[in-house]
PDB file of C-alpha atoms in Angstrom:
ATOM      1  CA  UNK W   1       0.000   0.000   0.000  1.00 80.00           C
ATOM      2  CA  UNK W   2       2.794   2.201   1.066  1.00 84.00           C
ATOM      3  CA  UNK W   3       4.421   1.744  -2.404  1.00 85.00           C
ATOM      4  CA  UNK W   4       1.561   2.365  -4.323  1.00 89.00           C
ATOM      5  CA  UNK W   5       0.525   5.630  -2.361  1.00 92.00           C
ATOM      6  CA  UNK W   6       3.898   7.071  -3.300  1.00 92.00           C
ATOM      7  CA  UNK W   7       3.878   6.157  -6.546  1.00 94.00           C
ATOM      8  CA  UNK W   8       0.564   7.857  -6.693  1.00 95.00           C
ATOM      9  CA  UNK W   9       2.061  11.206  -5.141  1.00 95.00           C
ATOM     10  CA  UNK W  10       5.048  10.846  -7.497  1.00 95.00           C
ATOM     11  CA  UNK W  11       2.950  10.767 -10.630  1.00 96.00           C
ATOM     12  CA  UNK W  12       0.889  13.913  -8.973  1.00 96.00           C
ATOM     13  CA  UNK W  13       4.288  16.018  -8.426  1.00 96.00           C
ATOM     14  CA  UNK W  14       5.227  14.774 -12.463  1.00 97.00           C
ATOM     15  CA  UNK W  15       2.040  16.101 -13.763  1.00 96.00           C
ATOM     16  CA  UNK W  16       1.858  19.665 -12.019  1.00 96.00           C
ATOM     17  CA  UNK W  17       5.727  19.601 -13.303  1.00 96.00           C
ATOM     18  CA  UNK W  18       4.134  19.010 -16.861  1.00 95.00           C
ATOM     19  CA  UNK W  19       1.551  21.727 -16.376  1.00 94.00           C
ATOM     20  CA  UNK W  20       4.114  24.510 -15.250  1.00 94.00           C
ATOM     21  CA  UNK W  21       6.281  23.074 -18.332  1.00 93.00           C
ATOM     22  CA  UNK W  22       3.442  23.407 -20.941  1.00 91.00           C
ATOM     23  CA  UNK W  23       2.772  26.854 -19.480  1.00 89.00           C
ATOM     24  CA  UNK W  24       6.745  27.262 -19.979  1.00 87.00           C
ATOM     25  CA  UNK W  25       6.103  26.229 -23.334  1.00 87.00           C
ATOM     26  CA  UNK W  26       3.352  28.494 -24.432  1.00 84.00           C
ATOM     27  CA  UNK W  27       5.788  31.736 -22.875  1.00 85.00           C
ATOM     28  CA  UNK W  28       8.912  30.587 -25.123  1.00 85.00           C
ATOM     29  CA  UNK W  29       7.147  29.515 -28.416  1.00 85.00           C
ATOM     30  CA  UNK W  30       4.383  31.485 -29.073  1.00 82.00           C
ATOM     31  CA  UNK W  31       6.349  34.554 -27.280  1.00 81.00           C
ATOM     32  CA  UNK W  32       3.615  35.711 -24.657  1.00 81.00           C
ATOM     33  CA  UNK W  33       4.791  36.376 -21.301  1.00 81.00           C
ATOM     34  CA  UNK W  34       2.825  35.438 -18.307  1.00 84.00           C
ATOM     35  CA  UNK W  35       0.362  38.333 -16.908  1.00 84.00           C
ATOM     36  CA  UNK W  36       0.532  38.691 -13.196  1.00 84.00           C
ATOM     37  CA  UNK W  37      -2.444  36.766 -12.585  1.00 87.00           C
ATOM     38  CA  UNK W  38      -0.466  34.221 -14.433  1.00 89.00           C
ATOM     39  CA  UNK W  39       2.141  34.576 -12.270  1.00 89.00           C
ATOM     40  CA  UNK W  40      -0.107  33.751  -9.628  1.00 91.00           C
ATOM     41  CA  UNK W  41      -1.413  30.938 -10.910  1.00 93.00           C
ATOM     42  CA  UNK W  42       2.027  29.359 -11.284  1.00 94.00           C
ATOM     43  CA  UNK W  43       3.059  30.180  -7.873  1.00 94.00           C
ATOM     44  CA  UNK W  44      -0.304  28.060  -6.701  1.00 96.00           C
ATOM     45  CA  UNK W  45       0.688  25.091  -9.251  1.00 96.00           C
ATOM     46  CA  UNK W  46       4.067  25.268  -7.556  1.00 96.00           C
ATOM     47  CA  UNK W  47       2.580  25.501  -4.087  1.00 96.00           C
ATOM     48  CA  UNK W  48       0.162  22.741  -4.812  1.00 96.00           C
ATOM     49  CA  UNK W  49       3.572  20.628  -5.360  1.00 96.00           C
ATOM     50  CA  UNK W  50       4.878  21.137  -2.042  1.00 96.00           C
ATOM     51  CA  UNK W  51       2.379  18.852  -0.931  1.00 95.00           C
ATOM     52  CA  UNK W  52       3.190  15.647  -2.610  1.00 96.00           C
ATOM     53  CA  UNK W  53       6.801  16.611  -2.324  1.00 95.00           C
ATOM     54  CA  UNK W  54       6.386  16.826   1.476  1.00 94.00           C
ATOM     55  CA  UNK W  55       5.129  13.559   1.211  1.00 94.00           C
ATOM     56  CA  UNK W  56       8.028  11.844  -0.987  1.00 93.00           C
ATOM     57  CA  UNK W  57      10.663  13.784   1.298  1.00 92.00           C
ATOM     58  CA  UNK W  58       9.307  12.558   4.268  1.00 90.00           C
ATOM     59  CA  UNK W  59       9.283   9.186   3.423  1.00 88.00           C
ATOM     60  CA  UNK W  60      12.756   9.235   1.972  1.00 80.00           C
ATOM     61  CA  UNK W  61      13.874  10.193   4.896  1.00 71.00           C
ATOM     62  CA  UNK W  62      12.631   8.431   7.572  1.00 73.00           C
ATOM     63  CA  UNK W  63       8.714   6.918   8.140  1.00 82.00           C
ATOM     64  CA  UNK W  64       5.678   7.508   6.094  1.00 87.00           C
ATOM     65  CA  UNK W  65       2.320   7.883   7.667  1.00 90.00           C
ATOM     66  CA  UNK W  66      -1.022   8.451   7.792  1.00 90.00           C
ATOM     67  CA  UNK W  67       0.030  12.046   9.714  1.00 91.00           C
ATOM     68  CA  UNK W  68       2.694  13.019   6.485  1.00 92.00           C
ATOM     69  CA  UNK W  69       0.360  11.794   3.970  1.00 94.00           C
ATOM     70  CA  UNK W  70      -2.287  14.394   5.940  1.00 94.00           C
ATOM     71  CA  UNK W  71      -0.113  17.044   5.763  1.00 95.00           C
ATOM     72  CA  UNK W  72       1.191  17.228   2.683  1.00 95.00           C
ATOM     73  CA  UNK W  73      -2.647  16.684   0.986  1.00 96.00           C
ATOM     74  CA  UNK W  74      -3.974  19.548   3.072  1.00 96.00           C
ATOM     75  CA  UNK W  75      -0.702  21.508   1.533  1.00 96.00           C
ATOM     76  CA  UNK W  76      -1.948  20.525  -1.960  1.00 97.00           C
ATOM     77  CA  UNK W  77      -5.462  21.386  -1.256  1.00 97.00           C
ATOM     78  CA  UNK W  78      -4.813  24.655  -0.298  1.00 97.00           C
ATOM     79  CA  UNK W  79      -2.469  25.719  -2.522  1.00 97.00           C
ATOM     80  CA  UNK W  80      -5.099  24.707  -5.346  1.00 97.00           C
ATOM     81  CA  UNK W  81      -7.874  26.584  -3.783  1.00 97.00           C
ATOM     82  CA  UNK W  82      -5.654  29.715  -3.750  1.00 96.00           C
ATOM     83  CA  UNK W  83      -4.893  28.828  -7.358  1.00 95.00           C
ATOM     84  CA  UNK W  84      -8.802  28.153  -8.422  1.00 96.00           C
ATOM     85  CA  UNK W  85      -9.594  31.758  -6.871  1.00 94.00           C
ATOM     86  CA  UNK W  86      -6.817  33.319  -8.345  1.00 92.00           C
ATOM     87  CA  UNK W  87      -7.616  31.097 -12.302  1.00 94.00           C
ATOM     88  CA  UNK W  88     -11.474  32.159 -11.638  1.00 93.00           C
ATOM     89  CA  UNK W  89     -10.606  35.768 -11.166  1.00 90.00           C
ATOM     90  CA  UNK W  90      -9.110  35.835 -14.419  1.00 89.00           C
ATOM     91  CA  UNK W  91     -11.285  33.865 -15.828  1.00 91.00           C
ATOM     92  CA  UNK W  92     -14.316  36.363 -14.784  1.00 89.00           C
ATOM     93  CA  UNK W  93     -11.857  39.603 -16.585  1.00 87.00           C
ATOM     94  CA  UNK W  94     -13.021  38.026 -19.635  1.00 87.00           C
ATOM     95  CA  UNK W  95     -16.334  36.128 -19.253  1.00 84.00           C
ATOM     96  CA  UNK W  96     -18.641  39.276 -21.006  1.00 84.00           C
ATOM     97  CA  UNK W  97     -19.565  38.294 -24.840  1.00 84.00           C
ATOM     98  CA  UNK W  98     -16.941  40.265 -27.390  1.00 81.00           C
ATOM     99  CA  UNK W  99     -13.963  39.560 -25.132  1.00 80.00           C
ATOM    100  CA  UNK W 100     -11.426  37.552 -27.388  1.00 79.00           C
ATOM    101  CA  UNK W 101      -9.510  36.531 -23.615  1.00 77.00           C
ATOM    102  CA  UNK W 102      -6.050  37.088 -22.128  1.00 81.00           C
ATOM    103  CA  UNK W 103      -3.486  35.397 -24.827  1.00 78.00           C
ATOM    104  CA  UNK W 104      -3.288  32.553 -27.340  1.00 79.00           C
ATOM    105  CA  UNK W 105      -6.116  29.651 -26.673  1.00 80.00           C
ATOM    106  CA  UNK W 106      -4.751  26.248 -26.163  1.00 78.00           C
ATOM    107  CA  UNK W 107      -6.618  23.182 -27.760  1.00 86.00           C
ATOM    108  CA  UNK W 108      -9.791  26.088 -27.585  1.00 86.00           C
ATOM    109  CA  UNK W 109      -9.434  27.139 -24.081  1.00 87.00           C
ATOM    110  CA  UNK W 110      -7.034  30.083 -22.614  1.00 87.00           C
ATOM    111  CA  UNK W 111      -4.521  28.644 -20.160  1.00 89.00           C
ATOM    112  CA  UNK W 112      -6.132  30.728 -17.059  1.00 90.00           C
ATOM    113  CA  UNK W 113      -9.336  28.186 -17.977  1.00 93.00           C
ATOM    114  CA  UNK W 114      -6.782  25.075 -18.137  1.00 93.00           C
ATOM    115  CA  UNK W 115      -5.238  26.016 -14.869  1.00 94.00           C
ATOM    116  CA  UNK W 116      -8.672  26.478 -12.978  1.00 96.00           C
ATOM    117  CA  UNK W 117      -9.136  22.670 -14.690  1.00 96.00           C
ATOM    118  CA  UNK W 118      -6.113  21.835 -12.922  1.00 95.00           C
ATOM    119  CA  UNK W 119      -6.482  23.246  -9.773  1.00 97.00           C
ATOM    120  CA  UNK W 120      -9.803  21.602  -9.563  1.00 97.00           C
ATOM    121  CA  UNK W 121      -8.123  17.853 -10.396  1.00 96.00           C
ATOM    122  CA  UNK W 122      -5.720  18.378  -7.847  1.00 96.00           C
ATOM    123  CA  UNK W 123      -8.385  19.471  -5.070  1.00 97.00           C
ATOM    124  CA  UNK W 124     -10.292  16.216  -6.050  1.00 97.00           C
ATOM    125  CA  UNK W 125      -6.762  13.714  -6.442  1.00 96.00           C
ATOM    126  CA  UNK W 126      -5.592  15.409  -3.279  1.00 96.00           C
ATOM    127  CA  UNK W 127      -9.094  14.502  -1.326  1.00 96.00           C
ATOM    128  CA  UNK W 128      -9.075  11.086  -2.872  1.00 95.00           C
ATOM    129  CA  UNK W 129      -5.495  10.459  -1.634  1.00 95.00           C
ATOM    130  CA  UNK W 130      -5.959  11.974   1.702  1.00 94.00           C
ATOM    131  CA  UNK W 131      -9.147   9.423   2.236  1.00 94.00           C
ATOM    132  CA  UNK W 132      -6.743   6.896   0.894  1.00 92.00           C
ATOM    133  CA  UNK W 133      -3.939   7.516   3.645  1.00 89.00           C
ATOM    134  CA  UNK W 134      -6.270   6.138   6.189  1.00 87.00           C
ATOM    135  CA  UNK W 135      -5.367   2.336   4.741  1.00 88.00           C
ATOM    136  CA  UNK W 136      -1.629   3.743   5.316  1.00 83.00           C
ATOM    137  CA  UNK W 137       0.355   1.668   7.824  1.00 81.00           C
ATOM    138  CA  UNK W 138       3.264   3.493   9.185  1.00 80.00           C
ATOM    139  CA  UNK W 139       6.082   1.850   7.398  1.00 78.00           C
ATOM    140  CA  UNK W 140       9.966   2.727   5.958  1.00 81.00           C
ATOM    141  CA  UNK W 141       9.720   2.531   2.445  1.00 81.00           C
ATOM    142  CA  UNK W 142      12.645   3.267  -0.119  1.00 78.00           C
ATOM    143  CA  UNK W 143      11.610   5.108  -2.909  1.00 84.00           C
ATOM    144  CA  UNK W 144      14.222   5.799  -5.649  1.00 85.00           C
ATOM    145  CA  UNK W 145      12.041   8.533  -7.873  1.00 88.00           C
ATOM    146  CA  UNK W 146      12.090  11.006  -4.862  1.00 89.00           C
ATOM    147  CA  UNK W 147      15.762  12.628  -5.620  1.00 91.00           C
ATOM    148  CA  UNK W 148      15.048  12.959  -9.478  1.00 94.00           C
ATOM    149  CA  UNK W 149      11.331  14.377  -8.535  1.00 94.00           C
ATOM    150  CA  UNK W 150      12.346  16.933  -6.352  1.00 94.00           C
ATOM    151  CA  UNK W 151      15.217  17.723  -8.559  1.00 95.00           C
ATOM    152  CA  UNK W 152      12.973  18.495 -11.182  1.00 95.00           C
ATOM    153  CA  UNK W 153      10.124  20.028  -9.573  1.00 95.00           C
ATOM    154  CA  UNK W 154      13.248  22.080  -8.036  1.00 95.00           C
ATOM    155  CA  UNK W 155      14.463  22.892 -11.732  1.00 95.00           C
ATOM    156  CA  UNK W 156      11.094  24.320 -12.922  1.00 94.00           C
ATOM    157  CA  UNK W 157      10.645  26.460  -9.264  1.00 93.00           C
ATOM    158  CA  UNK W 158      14.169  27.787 -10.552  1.00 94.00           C
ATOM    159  CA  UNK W 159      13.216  28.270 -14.512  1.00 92.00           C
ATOM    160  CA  UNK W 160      10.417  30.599 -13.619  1.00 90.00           C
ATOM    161  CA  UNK W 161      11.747  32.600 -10.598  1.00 89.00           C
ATOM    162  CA  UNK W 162      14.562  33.323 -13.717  1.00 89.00           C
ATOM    163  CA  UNK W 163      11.678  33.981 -15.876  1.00 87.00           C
ATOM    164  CA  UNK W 164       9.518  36.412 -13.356  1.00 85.00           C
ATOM    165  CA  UNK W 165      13.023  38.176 -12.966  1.00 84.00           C
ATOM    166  CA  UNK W 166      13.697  38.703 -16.435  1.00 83.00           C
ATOM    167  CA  UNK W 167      10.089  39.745 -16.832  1.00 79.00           C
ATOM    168  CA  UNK W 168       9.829  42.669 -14.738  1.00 72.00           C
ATOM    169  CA  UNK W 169      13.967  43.850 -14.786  1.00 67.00           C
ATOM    170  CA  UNK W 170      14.740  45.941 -12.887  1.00 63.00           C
ATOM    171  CA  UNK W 171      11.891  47.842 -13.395  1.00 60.00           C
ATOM    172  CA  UNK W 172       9.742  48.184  -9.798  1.00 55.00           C
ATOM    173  CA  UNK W 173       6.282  47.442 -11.610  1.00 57.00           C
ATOM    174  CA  UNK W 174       5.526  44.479 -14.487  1.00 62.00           C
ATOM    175  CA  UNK W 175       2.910  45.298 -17.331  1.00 62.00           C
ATOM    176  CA  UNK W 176      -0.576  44.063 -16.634  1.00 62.00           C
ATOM    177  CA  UNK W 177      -0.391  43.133 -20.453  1.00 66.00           C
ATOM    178  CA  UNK W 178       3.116  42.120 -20.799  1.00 67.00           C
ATOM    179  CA  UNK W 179       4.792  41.462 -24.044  1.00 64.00           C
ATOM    180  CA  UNK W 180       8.049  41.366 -23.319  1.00 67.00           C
ATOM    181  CA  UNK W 181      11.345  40.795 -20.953  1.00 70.00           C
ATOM    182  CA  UNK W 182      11.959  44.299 -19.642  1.00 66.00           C
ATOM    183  CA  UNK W 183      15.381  43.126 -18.086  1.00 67.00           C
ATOM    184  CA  UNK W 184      16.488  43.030 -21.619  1.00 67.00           C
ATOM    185  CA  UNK W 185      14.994  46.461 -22.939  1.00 68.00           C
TER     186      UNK W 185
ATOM    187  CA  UNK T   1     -12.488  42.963 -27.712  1.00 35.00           C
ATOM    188  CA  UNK T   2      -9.659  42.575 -25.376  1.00 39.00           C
ATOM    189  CA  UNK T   3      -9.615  43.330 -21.520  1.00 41.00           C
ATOM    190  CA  UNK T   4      -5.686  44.760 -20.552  1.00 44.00           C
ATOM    191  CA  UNK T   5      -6.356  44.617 -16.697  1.00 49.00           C
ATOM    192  CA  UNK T   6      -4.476  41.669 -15.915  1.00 53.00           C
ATOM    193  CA  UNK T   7      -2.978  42.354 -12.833  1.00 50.00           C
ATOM    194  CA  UNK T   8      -2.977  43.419  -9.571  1.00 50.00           C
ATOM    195  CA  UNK T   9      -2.621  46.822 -10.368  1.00 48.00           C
ATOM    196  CA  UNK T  10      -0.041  49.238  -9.252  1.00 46.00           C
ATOM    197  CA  UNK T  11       1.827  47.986  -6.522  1.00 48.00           C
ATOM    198  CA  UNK T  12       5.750  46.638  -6.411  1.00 49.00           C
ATOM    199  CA  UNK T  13       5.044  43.741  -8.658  1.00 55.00           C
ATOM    200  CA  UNK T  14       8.615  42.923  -8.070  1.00 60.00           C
ATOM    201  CA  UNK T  15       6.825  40.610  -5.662  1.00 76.00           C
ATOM    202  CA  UNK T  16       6.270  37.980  -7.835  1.00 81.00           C
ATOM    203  CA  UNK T  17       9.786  36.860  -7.948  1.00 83.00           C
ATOM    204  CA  UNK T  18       9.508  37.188  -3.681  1.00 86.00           C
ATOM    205  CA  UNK T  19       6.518  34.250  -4.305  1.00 89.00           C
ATOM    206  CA  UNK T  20       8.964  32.229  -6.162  1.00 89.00           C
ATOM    207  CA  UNK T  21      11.866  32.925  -3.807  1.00 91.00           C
ATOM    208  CA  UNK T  22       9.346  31.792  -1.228  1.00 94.00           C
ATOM    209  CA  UNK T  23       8.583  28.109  -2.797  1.00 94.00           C
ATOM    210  CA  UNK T  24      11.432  27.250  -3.490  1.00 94.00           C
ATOM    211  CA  UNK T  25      13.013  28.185   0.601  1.00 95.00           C
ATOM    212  CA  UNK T  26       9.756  25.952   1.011  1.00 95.00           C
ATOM    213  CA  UNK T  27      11.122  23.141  -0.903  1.00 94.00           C
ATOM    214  CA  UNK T  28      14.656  23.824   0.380  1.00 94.00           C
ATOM    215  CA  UNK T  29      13.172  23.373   4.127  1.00 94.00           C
ATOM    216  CA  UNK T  30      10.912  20.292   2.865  1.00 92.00           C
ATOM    217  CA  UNK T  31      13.905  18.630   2.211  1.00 90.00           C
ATOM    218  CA  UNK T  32      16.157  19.284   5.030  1.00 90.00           C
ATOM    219  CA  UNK T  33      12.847  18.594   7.079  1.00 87.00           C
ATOM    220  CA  UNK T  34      13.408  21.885   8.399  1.00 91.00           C
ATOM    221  CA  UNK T  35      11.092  23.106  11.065  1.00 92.00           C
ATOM    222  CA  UNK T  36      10.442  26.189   8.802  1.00 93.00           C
ATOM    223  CA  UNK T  37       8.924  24.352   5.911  1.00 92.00           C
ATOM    224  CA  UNK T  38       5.167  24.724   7.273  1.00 95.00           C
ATOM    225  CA  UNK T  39       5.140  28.575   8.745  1.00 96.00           C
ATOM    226  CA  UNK T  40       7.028  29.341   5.200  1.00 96.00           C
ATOM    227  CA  UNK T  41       4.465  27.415   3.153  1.00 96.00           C
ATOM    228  CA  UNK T  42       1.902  29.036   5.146  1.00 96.00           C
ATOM    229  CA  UNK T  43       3.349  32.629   4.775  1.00 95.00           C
ATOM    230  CA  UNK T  44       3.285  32.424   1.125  1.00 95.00           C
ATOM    231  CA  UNK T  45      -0.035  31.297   0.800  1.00 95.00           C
ATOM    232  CA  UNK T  46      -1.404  33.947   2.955  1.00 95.00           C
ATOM    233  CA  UNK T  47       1.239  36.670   1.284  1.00 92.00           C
ATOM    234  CA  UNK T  48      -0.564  35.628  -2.293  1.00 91.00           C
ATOM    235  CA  UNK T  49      -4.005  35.278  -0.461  1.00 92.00           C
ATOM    236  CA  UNK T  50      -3.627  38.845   0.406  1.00 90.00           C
ATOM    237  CA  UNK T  51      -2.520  40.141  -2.991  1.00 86.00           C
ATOM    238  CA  UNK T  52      -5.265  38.662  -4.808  1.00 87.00           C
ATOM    239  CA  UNK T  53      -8.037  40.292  -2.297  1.00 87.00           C
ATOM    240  CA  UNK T  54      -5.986  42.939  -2.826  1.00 83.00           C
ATOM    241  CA  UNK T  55      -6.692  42.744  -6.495  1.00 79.00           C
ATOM    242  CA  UNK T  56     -10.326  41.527  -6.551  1.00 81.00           C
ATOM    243  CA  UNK T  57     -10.909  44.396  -4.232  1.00 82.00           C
ATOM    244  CA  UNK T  58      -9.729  46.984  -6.321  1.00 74.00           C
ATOM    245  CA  UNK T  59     -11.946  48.876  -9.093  1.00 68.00           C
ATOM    246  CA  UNK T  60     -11.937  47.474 -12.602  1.00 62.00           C
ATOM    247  CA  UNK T  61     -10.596  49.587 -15.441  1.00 51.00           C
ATOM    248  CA  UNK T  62     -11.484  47.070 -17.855  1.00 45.00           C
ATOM    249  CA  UNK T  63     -11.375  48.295 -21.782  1.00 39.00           C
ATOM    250  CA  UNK T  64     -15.340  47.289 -22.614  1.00 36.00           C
TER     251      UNK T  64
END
């Protein structure tokens, strides 16, 4: 059980890695740099990490338990209820007919709609998982994804605290409508 | 039509990068299982908390 419940965290700390990559993606290829609400939004998806990652460091590093597994799904939880109300925010900037929304759509929706799709996943995984760590037996497990998760995870916390820097330069206020890297200008 | 107010307008946005700065002394903390690693996580969510009431508080200057 033990096993499985980790590898269910580590596949939860992967895909919120894959959604702040994607976003990554959109910023670098089609050239449109995240808004501040964005920014928010990414903080949250990053925050909503922690909690897994709590988890997986935990156990690495000594027991896990029902009492970790808790704590790091009420982390998640409220990091992606931060994130919701920050991706329903924006989403509610551009809900009157006419409004052609913040940026490029993705696959037909804008990414502030994907991320308040995400945020609402993770609530749910997180609340399945957190019933689930009642079945948990306190046990020492070895886990060898943990190092290479939080490396990565660590990575993309790095790549956009970069990113946010170059962003706003040195400049004390970033563009509500940003279109480019004012640290360059 | 496009709206441009995107942001929580007018203050030090330099914060953002503070956010950032934030998660990752979180993850640093998580794991050295530093006794930090909950009142930081907790400071950042209430630090963005704030902002965003901030925001959603603030008159619209939407371009309708």
């Amino acid at each position: 059980m033990a096993q499985l419940y980790l590898l269910a965290v580590t596949l939860n700390v992967w895909v919120l890695f894959a959604v702040l990559a994607a976003a990554f993606g959109v910023q670098l290829w089609l050239g449109e740099p995240p808004c501040p609400l964005c920014v928010i939004q990414r903080t949250a998806l990053m925050l909503a990490g922690l909690g897994p990652l709590h988890i997986l460091l935990r156990a690495n590093n000594g027991m896990l338990t029902a009492r970790v597994a808790a704590v790091g799904q009420g982390m998640a939880i409220v990091a992606a209820s931060l994130g919701a109300i920050a991706a329903t925010r924006q989403i509610l900037l551009h809900i009157l007919p006419g409004d052609a929304g913040f940026g490029s759509p993705v696959l037909g929706l804008h990414l502030y709609t994907w991320c308040f799709i995400a945020f609402a996943c993770q609530i749910a995984a997180s609340g399945v998982l957190a019933i689930a760590a009642g079945w948990l037996a306190d046990s020492k497990v070895s886990w060898p994804a943990t190092r290479v998760t939080a490396i990565a995870f660590a990575a993309i916390v790095i790549a956009n605290l970069l990113s946010v820097i170059a962003e706003a330069g040195l400049h004390w206020e970033l563009p509500s409508d940003p279109v480019g890297y004012l640290l360059f200008k | 039509m496009r709206a441009t107010n995107n942001t929580i307008s007018g203050e030090a946005d330099v914060i953002y990068a503070n956010f950032m700065l934030l998660v990752l002394l979180t993850l640093v903390a998580a794991w050295r299982q530093h006794v930090l690693e909950l009142p930081l996580f907790a400071l950042t969510v209430l630090w963005v908390l704030i902002h965003l009431v901030g925001d959603m508080t603030t008159p619209l200057t939407l371009s309708f």
